[in-house]
Coordinates of C-alpha atoms in Angstrom, one line a residue:
X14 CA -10.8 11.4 -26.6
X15 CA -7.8 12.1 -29.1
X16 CA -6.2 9.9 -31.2
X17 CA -2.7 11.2 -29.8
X18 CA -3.6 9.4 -26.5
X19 CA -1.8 6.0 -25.8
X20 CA -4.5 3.4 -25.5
X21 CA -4.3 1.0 -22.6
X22 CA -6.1 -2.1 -22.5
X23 CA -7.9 -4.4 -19.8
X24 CA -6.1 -8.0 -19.6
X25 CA -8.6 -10.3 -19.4
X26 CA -8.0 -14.4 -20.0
X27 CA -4.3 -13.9 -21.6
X28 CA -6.1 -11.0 -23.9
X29 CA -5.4 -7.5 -24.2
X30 CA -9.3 -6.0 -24.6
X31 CA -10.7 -2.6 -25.0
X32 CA -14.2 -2.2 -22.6
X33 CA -17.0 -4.4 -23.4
X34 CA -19.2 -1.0 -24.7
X35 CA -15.9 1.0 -25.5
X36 CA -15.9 3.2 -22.8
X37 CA -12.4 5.3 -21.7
X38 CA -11.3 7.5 -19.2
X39 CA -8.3 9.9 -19.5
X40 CA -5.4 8.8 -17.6
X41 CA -3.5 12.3 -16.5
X42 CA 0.6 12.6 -16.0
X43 CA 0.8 14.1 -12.4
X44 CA 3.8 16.2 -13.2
X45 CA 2.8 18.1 -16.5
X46 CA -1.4 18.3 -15.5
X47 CA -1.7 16.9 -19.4
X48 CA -3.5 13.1 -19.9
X49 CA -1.2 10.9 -22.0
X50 CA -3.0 7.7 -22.2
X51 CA -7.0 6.5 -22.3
X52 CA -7.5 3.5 -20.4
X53 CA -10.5 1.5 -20.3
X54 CA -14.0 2.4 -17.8
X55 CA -14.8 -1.6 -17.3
X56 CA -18.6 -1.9 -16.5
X57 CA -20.4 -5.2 -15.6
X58 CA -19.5 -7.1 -19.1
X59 CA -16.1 -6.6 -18.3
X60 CA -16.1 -7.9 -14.8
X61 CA -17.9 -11.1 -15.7
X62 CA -15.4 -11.7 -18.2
X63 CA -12.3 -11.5 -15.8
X64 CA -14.2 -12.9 -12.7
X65 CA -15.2 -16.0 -15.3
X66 CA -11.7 -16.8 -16.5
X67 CA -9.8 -16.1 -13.0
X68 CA -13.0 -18.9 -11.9
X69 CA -12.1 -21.5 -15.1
X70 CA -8.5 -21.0 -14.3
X71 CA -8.7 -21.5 -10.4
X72 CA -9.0 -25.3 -10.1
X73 CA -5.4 -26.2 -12.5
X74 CA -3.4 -23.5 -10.1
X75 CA -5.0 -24.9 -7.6
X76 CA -4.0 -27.8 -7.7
X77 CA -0.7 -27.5 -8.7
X78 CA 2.1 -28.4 -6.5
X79 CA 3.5 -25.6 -4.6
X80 CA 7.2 -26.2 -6.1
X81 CA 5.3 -25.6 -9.5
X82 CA 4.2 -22.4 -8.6
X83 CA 7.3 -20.9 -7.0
X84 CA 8.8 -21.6 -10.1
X85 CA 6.1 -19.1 -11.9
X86 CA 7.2 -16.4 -9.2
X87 CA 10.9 -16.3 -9.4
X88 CA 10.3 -16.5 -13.3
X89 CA 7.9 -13.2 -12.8
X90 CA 10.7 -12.1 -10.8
X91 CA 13.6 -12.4 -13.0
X92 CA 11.0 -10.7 -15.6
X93 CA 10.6 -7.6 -13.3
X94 CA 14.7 -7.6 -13.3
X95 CA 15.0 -7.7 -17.5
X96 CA 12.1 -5.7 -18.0
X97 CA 13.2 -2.7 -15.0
X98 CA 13.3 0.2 -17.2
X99 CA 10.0 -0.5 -18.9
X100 CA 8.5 -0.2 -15.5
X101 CA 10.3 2.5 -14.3
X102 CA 9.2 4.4 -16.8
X103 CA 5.2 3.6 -17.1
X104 CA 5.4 4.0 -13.2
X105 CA 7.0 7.2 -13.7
X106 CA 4.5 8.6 -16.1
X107 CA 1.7 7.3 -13.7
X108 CA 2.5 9.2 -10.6
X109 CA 5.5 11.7 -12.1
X110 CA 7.6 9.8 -9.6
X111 CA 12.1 10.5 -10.0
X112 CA 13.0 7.9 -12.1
X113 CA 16.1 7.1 -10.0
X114 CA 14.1 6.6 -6.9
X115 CA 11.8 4.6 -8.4
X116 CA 14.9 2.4 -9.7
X117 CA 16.5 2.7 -6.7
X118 CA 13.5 2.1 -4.0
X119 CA 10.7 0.5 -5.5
X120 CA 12.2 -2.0 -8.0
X121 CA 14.2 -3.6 -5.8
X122 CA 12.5 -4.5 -2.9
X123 CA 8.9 -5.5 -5.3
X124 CA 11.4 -8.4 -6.8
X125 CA 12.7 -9.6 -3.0
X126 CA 8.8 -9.6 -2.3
X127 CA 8.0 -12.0 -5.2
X128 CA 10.9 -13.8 -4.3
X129 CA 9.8 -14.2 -0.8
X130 CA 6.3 -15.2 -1.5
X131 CA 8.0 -17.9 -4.1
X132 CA 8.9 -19.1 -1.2
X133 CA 6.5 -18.8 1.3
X134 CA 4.4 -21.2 -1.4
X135 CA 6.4 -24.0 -0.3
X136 CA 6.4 -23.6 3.7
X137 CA 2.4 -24.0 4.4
X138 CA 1.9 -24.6 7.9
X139 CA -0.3 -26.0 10.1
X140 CA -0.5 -28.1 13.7
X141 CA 0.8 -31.4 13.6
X142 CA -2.0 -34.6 12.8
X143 CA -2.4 -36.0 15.9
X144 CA -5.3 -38.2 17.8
X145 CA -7.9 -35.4 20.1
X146 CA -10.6 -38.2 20.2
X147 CA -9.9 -41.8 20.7
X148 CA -9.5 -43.8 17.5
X149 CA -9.5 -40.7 15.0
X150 CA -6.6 -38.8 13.7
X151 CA -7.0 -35.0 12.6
X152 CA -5.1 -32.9 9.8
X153 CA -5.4 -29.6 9.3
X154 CA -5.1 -28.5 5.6
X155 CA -4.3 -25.3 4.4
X156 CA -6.2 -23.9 0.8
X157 CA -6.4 -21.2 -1.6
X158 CA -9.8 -19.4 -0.9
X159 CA -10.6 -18.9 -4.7
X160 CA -10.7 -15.8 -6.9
X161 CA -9.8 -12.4 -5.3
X162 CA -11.1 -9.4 -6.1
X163 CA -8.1 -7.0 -6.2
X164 CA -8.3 -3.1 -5.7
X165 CA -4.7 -1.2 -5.3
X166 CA -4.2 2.7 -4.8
X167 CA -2.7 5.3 -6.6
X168 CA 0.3 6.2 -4.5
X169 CA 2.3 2.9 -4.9
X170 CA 0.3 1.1 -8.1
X171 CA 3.0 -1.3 -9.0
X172 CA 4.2 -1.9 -5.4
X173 CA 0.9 -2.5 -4.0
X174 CA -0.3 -4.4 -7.2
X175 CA 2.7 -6.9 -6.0
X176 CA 1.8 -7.5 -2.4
X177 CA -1.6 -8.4 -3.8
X178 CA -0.8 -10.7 -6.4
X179 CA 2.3 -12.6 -4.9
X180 CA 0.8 -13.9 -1.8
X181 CA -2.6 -14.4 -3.7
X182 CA -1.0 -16.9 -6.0
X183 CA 1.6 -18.5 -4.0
X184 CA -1.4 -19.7 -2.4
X185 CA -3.0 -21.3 -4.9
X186 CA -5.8 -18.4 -5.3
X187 CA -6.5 -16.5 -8.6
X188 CA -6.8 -12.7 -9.3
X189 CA -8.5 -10.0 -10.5
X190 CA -7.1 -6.7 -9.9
X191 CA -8.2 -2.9 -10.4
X192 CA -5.6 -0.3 -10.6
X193 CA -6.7 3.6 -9.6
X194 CA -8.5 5.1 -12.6
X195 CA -5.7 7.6 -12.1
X196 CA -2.8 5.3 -12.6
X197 CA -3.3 2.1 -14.5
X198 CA -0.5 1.8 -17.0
X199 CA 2.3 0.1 -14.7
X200 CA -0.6 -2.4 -13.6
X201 CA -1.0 -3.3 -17.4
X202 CA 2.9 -3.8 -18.3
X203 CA 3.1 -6.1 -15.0
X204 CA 0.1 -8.0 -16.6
X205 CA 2.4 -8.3 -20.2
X206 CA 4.7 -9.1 -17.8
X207 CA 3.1 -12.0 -16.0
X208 CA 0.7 -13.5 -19.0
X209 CA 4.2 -14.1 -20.6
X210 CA 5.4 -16.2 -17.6
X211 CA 2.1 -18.0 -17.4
X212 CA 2.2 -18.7 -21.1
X213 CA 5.9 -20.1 -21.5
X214 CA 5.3 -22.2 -18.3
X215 CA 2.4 -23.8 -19.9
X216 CA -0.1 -22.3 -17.3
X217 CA -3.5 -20.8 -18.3
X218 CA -3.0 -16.9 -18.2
X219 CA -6.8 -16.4 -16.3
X220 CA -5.0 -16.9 -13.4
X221 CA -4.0 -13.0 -13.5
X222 CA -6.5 -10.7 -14.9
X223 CA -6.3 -6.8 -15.1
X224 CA -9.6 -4.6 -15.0
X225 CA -9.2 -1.2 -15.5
X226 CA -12.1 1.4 -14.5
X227 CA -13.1 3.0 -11.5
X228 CA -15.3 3.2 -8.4
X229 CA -17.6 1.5 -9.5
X230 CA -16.0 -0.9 -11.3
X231 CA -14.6 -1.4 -7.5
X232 CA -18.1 -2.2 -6.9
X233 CA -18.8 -4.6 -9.2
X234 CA -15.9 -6.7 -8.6
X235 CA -16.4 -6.9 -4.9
X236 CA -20.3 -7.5 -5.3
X237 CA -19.7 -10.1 -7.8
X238 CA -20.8 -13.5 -6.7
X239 CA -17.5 -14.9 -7.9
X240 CA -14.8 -13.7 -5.5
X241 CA -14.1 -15.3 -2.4
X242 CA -11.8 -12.3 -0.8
X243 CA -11.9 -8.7 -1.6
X244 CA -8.5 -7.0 -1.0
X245 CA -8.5 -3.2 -1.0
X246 CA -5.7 -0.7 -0.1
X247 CA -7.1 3.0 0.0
X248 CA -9.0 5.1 2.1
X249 CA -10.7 4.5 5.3
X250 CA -14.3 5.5 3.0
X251 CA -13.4 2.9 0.2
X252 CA -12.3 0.0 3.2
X253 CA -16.0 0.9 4.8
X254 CA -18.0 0.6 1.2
X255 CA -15.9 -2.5 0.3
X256 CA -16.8 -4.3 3.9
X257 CA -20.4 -3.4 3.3
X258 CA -20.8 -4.6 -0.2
X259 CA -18.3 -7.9 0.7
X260 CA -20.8 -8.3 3.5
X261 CA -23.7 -9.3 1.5
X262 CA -22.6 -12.8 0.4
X263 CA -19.8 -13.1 3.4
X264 CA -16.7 -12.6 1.3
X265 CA -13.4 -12.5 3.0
X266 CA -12.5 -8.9 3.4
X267 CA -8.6 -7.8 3.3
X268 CA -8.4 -3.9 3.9
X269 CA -5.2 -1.8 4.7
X270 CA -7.2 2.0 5.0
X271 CA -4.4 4.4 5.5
X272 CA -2.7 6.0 8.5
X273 CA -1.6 9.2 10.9
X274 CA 1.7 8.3 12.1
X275 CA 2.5 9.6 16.0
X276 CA 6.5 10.3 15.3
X277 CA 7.3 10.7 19.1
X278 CA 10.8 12.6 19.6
X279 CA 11.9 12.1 23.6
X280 CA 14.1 14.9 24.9
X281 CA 17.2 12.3 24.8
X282 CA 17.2 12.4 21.3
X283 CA 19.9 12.7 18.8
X284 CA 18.2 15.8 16.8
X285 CA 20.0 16.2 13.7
X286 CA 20.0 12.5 12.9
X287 CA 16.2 12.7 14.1
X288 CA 15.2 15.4 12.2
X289 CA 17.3 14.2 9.0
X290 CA 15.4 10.6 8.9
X291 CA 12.0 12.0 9.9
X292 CA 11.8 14.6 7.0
X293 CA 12.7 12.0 4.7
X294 CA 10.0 9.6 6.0
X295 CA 7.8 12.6 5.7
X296 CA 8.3 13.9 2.3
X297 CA 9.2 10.8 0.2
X298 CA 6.7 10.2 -2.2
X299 CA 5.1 13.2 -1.7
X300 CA 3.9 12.2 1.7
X301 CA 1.5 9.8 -0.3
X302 CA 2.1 7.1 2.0
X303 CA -0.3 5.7 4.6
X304 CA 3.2 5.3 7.2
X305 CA 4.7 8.4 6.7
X306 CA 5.9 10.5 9.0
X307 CA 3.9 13.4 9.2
X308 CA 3.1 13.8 12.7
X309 CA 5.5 14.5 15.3
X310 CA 5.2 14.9 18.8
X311 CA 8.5 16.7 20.5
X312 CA 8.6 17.0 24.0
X313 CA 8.7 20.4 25.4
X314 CA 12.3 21.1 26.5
X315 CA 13.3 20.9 22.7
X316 CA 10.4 21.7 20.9
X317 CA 11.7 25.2 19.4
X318 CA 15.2 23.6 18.4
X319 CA 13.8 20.5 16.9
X320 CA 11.6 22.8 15.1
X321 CA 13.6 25.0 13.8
X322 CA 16.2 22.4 12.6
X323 CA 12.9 20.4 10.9
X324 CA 12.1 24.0 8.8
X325 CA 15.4 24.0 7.9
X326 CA 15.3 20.4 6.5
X327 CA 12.0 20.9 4.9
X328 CA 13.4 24.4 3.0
X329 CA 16.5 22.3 1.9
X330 CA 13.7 19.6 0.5
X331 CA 13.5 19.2 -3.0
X332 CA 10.3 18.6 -5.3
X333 CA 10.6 18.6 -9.2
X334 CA 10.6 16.9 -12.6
X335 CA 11.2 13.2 -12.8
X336 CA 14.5 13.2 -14.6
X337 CA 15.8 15.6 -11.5
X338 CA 18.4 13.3 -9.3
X339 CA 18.2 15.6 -6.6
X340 CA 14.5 15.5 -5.8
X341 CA 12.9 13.3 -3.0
X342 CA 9.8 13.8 -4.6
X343 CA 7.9 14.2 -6.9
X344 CA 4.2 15.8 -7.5
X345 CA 0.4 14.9 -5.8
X346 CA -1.0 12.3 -7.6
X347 CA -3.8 14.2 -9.1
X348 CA -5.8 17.5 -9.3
X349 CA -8.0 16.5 -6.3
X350 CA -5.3 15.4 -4.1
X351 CA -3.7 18.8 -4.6
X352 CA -7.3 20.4 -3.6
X353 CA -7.2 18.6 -0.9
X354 CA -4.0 19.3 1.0
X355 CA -4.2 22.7 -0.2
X356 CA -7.8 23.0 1.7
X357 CA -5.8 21.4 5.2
X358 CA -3.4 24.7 4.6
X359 CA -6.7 27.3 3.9
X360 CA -8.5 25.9 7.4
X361 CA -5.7 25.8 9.8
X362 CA -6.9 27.8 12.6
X363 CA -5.1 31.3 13.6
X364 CA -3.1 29.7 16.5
X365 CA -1.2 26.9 13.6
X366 CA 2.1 28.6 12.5
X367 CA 3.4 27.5 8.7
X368 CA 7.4 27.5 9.5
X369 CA 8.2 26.3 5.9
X370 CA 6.1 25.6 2.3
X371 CA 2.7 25.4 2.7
X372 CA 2.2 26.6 -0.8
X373 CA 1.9 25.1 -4.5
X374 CA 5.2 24.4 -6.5
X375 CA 5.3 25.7 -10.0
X376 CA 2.7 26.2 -12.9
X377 CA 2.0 23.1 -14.3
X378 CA 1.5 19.8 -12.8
X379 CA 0.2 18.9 -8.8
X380 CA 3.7 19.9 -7.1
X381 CA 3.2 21.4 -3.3
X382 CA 6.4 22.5 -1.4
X383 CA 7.4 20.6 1.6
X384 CA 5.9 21.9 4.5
X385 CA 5.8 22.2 8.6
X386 CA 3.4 23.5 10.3
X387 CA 3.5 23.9 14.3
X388 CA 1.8 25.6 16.7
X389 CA -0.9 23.1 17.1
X390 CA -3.6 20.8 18.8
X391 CA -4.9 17.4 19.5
X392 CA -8.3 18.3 18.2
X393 CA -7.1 20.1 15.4
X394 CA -8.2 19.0 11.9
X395 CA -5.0 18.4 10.3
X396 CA -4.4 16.7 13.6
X397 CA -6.7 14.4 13.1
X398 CA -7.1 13.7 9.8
X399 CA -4.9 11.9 6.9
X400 CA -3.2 14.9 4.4
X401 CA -1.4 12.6 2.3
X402 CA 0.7 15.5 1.6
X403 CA 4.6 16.3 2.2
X404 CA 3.2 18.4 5.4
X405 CA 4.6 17.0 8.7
X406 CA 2.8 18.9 11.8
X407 CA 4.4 19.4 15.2
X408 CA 3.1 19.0 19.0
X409 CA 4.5 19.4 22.0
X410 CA 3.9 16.8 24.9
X411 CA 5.5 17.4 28.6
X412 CA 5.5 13.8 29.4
X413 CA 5.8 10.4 28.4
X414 CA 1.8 9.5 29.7
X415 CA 0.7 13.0 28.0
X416 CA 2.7 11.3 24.3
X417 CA 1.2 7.8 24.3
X418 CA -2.4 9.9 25.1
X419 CA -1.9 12.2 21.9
X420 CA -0.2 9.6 19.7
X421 CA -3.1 6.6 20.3
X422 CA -5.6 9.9 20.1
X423 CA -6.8 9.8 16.5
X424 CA -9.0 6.8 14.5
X425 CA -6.2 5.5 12.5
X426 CA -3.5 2.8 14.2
X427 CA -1.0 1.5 10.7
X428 CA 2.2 3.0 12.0
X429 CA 4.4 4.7 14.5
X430 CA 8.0 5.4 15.9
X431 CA 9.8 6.7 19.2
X432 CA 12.7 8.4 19.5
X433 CA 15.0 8.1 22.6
X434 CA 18.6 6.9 23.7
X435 CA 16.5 5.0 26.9
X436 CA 16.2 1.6 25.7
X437 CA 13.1 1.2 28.9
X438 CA 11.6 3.9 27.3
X439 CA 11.7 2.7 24.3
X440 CA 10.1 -0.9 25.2
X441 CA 7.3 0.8 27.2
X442 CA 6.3 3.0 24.1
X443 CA 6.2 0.3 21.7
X444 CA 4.1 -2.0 24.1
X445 CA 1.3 1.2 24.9
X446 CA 1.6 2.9 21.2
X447 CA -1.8 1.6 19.6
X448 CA -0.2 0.7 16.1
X449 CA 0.7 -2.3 13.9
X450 CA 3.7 -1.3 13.3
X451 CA 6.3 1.0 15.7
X452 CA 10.0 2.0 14.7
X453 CA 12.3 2.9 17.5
X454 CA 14.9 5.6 16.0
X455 CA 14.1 5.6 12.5
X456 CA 10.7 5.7 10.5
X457 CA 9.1 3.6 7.4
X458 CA 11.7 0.8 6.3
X459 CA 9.8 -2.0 5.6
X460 CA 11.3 -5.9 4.9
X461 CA 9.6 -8.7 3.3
X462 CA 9.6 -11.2 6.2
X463 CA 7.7 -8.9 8.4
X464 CA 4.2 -7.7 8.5
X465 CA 2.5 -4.4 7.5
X466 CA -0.9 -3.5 8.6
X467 CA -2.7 -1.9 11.3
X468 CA -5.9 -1.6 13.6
X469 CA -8.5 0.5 14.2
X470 CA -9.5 2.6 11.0
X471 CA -6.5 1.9 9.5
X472 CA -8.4 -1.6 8.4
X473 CA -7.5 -5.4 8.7
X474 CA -5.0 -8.5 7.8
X475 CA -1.7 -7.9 6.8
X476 CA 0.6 -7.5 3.9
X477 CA 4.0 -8.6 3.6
X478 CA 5.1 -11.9 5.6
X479 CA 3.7 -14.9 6.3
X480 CA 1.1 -13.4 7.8
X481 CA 0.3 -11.7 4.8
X482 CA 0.5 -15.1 2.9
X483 CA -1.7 -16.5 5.7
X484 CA -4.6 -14.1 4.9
X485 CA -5.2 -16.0 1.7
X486 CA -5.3 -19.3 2.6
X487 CA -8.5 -21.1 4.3
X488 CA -8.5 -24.0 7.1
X489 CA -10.1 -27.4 7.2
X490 CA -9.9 -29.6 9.3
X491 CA -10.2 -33.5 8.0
X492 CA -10.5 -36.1 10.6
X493 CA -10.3 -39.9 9.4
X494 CA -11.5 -43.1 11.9
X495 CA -8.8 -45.7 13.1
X496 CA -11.3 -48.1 12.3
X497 CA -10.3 -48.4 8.3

């Protein structure tokens, strides 16, 4: 490892620590191919270490009331405000995301989401006390569960680090989080970030502890005996290891496994808005999000316009260097994610048709060109399977029946939309369309107050909401005699 490298730290009980036997990894920036930081590869001493101080810290947060620890959100909040352009940029470096997009479209809605959960602290809910049994009254009380073991992704590491945390503590639980080995540094400012909070409001700072490492490190946190919940966003392989290991001692399990959006366009539809919002739900962040829009489903009468028109929007698509205003995105997170959706290009079959892209951007870095591909089939690979690339493919259905088949015909079930001026239409797709989520024209805003997350192989629970605050919260019921 080079001294030139920035060194990042684990966070461990309101410390900044190296790993226990000094072990690093290179952390690489996405849009120059060149590593820029070493961050720490955590093994078992580390774990213990965070997993014992989010434990010793558990029972005072606990405990508190829940006006005391709203008060420690909005503060982090407010922090994620003064401190913006400290994110931006260690966000920036991590994935080689445009810095004005991240400004724009990240930092904004991650502070509404702390400020909702502040909130959502102080509205627990339960069924009324009342009398089921003659001369006993029952309560329901809602708790924390305990420490959570924490594992966010690489393609939104400082959003997804927040709809972990935020709901996590508002409840009452504490945390020990694992950013991608790929992209830890905005994960370590939000810890700076937060151990401040905790430390001016007179609040032990193991309530929020930072591991950095990585698959197995995963492993260890979610097979440690400490943990109540394990909460994972990733891929469908990861969610299936993390329910099998979590499975040995019972732990709550919290997975959101990524997606294949069905993006259904009815013949009614307005195509130049249509294709204008869909390429942009495609290709923002590089396609590297488990809701994007990547694979539509035009009906037959205006499959070659809508086509056509979609090419033309992809060609017009921008990709580039991080200080670019005009780009919608920026480069694959790393080398292997670049292998990858290059190797969905090398094995389409000889009856797929590339109408735009479909090749690497540039000689440095992990840029690909947007892309559209057409010409294809239900059973097709890139059909099937998750790119998590800016390639959006293209189907053409000849009726509604023939749509809902093709769009519910693939293991994943996160997200959807339909497209059509008739408003019947519209409610029957979005009561037959087997996803947790379906737009009806337009494709991937989200809001705070509702939930994200999906069925099937696309995992289980929810972000966002109060269902998402819900998920870490337990149930008793206490049931006192009449009798004194």
């Amino acid at each position: 490892m080079t001294t030139a490298l920035r060194r990042l730290r684990n966070y461990i009980d309101g410390e900044f620590r190296d790993a226990a036997d000094g072990r690093t990894t290179e952390v690489v920036n996405p849009a120059t191919g060149e590593a820029y930081a070493a961050a720490p590869l955590s093994g078992a001493a580390d774990v213990d270490a965070a997993m014992a101080a989010a434990e010793a810290a558990f029972p005072a947060w606990r405990d508190l009331i829940p006006a005391e620890r709203q008060k420690v959100l909005l503060k982090i909040a407010d922090r994620f405000e003064e401190r913006a352009e400290e994110l931006i940029a260690a966000e920036s470096e991590n994935c080689g995301k445009p810095v004005a997009l991240v400004r724009s479209e990240e930092i904004p809605p991650m502070v509404d989401q702390i400020r909702f959960f502040a909130g959502a602290a102080r509205m627990l809910e339960g069924r009324s006390a009342g009398e089921y049994m003659a001369g006993f009254t029952s309560i329901i009380r809602r708790e924390p569960v305990g420490v959570c073991a924490q594992v966010a992704p690489w393609n939104y590491p400082m959003m997804m680090a927040v709809w972990k945390f935020a709901p996590a503590l508002a409840a009452g639980n504490t945390v020990v989080i694992k950013p991608s080995d790929t992209t830890p540094a905005s994960t370590v400012l939000i810890a700076d970030i937060i151990g401040s909070v905790l430390d001016e409001l007179g609040h032990s700072r193991g309530v929020f502890n930072v591991i950095c490492g990585d698959r197995e490190t995963g492993r260890l946190m979610v097979e440690h005996k400490i943990p109540a919940m394990a909460s994972i966003t990733g891929s469908v392989r990861a969610g299936m290891q993390v329910a099998e290991s979590a499975s040995k001692d019972l732990k709550r399990v919290h997975l959101e496994l990524g997606g294949k959006a069905p993006v259904v366009v009815f013949e009614d539809t307005d195509i130049p808005k249509a294709v204008e919002d869909i390429s942009v739900a495609g290709y923002f962040n590089a396609g590297q999000d488990c809701t994007a829009a990547t694979r539509v489903l035009v009906h037959e009468s205006i499959h070659d316009e809508f086509v056509a028109a979609l090419a033309k929007a992809a060609s017009e698509t921008k990709t580039g260097a991080v200080d670019d205003e005009d780009v919608l995105y920026g480069p694959l997170n790393n080398a292997n994610q670049l292998k990858q959706v290059k190797g969905f290009i090398e094995r389409l079959p000889a009856h797929a048709k590339i109408e735009a892209g479909g090749e690497q951007v540039g000689d440095k870095g992990y840029f690909f060109a947007p892309t559209v591909v057409s010409g294809l089939k239900q059973d097709d690979e890139i059909v099937q399977h998750e790119v998590f690339g800016p390639v959006i493919t293209v189907q053409s259905f000849s009726d509604e029946k023939q749509a809902v088949e093709w769009a519910n015909g693939v293991e994943y079930a996160l997200a959807s939309s339909v497209w059509t001026k008739d408003h019947a239409r519209a409610m029957r797709m979005s009561r037959s369309l087997d996803f947790g989520c379906v737009w009806i024209n337009t494709h991937i805003p989200l809001v705070a107050e509702m939930p994200h997350g999906g069925f099937k192989k696309s995992g289980y629970g929810k972000d966002l909401s109060a269902y998402g605050f819900d998920d870490y919260t337990r149930i008793k019921h206490v049931m006192t005699s009449l009798d004194g």
